[in-house]
Tab-separated table of C-alpha atoms in Angstrom:
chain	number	residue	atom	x	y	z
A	1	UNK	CA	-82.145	208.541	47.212
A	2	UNK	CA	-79.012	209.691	45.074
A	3	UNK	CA	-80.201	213.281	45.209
A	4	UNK	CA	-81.160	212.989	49.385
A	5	UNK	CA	-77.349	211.887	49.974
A	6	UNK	CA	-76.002	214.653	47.295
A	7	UNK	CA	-77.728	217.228	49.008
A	8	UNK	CA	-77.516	215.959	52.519
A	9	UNK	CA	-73.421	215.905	51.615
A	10	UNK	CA	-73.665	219.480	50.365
A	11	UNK	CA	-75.236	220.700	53.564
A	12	UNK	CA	-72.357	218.902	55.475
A	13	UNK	CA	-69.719	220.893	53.456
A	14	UNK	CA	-71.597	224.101	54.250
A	15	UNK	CA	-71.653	223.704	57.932
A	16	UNK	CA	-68.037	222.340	58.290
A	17	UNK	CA	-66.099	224.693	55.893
A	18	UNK	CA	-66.757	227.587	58.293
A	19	UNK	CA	-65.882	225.407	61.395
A	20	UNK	CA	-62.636	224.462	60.014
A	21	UNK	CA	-61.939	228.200	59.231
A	22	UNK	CA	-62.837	229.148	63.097
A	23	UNK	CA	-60.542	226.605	64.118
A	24	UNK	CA	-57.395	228.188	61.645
A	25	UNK	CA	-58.069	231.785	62.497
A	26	UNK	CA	-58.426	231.833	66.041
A	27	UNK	CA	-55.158	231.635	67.929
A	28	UNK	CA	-56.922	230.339	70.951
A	29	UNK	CA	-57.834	227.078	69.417
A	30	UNK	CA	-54.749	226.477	67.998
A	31	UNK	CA	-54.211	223.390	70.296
A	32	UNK	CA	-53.488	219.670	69.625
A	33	UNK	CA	-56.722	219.132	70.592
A	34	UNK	CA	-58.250	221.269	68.519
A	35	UNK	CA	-55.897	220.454	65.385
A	36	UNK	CA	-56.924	216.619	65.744
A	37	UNK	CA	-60.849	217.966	65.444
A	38	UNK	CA	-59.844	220.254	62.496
A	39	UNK	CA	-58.211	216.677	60.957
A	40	UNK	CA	-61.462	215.125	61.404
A	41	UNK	CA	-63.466	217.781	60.100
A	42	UNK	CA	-61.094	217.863	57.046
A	43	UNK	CA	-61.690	214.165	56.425
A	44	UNK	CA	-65.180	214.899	56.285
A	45	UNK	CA	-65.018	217.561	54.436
A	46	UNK	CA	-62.861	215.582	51.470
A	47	UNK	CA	-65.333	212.627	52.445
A	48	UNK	CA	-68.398	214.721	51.272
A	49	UNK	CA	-66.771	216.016	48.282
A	50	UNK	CA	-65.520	212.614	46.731
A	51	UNK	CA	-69.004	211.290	47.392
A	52	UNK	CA	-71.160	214.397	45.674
A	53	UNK	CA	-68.573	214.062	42.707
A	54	UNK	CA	-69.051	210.381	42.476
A	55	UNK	CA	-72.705	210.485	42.965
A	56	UNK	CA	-73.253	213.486	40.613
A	57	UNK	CA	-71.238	212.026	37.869
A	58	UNK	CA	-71.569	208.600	37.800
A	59	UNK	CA	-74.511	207.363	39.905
A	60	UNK	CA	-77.318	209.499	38.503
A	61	UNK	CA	-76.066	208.955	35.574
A	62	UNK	CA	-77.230	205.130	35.952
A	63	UNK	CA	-80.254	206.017	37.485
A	64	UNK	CA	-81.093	208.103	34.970
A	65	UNK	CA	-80.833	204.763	32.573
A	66	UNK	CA	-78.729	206.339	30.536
A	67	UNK	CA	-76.663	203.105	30.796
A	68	UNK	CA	-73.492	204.637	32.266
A	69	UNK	CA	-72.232	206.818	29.663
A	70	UNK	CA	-69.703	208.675	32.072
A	71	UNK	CA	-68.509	205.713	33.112
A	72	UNK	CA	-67.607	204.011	30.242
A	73	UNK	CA	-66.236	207.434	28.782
A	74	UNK	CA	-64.244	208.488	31.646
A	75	UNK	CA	-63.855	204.969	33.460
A	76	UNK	CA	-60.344	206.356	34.963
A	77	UNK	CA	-62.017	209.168	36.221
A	78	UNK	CA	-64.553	206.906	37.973
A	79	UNK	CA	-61.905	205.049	39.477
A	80	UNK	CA	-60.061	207.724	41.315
A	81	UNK	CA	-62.553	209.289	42.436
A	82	UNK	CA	-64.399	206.280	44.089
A	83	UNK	CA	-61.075	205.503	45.122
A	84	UNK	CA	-60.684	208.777	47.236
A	85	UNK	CA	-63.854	208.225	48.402
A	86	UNK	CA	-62.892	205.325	50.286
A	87	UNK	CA	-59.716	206.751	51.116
A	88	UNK	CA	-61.467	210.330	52.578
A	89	UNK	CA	-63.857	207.610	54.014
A	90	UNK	CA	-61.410	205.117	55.961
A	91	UNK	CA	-59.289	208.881	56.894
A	92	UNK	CA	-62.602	209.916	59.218
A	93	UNK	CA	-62.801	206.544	60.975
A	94	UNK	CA	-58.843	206.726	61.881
A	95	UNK	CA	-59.274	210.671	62.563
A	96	UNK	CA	-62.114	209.551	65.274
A	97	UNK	CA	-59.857	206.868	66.657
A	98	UNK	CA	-56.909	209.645	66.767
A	99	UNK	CA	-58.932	211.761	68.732
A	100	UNK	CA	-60.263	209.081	71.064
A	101	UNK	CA	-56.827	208.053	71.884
A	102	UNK	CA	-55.463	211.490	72.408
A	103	UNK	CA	-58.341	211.976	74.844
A	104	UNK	CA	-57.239	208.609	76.500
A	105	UNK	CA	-53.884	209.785	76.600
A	106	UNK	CA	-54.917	212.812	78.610
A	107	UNK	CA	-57.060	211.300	80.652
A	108	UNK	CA	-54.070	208.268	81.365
A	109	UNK	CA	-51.148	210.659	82.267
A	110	UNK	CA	-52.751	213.909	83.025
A	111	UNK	CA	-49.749	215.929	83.443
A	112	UNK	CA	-47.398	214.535	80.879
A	113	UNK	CA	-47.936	216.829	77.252
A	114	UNK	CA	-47.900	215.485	73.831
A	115	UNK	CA	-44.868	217.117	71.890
A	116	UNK	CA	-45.619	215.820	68.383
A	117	UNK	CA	-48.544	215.128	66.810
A	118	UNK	CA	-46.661	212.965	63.992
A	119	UNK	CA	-47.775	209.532	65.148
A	120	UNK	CA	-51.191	211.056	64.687
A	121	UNK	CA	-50.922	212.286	61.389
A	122	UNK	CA	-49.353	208.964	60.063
A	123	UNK	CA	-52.461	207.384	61.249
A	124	UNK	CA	-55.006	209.390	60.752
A	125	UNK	CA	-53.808	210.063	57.031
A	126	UNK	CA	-51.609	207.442	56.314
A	127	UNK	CA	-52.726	204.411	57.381
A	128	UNK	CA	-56.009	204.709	55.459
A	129	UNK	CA	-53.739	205.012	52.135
A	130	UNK	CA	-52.332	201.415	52.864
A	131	UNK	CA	-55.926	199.964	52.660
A	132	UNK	CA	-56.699	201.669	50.077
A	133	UNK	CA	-53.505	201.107	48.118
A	134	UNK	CA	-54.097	197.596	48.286
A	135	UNK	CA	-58.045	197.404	47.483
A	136	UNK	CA	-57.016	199.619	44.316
A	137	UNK	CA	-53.929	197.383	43.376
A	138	UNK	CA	-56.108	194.296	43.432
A	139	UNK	CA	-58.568	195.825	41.809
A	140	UNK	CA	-56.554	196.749	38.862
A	141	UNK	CA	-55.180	193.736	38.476
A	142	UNK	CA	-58.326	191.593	38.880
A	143	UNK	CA	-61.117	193.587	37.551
A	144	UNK	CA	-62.057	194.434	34.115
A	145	UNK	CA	-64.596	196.690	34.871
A	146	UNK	CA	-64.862	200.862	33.439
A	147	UNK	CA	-65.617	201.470	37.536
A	148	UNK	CA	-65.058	199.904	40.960
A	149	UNK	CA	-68.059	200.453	42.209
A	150	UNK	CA	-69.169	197.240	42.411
A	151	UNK	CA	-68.404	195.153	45.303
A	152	UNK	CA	-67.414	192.218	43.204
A	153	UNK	CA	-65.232	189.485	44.922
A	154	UNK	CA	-65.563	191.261	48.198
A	155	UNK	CA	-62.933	194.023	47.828
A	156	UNK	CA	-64.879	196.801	49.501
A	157	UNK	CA	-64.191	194.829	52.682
A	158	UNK	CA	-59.962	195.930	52.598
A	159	UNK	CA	-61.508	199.563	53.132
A	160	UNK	CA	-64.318	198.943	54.817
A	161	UNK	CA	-62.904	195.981	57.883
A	162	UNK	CA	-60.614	198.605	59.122
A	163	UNK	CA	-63.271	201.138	59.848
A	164	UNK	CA	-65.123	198.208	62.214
């Protein structure tokens, strides 16, 4: 199953990497609209990334019974990079909700434009660092564990409850 998601990840990277680089190039689409999508698309592409790193390094690795040996040699290593995974993870559920409520936006006032697309960057790439701040905090503090991948005491839920 570890392999299915690694290379179902990969082929995610391969199709969005050139749709992010139409969206750059192209003057055309260079459009709130269109830089909320490249946002999301972004996210994902992070999103994929984090997860083929973590899965690559540290969950065939256990599957392969080898008992975890990158985790308990590079257990700091394991952590950010699970970390980011949530992070790039939470960042595509507030991306969709940034582009849902721009579209509302339009839809609501029709003729008045959106000037700054701060408020959208703040939540669409820094809210998702609060959660995740937080999970990672309490996690450090409580946990003795080499990795975080374990969803003991419940903290996945800080990263994952905002995404519902």
């Amino acid at each position: 199953m570890t392999v299915f998601s690694i290379v179902l990840h990969s082929l995610s990277v391969i199709v969005l990497v050139p749709a992010i680089v139409i969206f750059s190039v192209y003057k055309q689409l260079q459009v709130h609209r269109i830089s909320l999508h490249k946002n999301f698309c972004v996210a994902m592409v992070l999103y994929d990334i984090s997860v083929i790193l973590v899965d690559s390094l540290f969950i065939l690795d256990h599957v392969n019974e080898e008992k975890n040996i990158r985790v308990h040699q590079s257990p700091d290593l394991c952590k950010v990079l699970y970390t980011l995974s949530r992070y790039f993870r939470l960042c595509q559920y507030a991306w969709m909700f940034c582009e849902g409520f721009y579209l509302h936006k339009l839809i609501a006032s029709a003729f008045a434009e959106q000037k700054s697309l701060l408020i959208f960057y703040v939540v669409g790439w820094g809210c998702p660092a609060i959660f995740v701040t937080i999970s990672a905090v309490l996690r450090a503090m409580r946990l003795g564990h080499p990795c975080w991948m374990d969803n003991v005491e419940g903290y996945n839920w800080i990263t994952l409850a905002p995404g519902l």
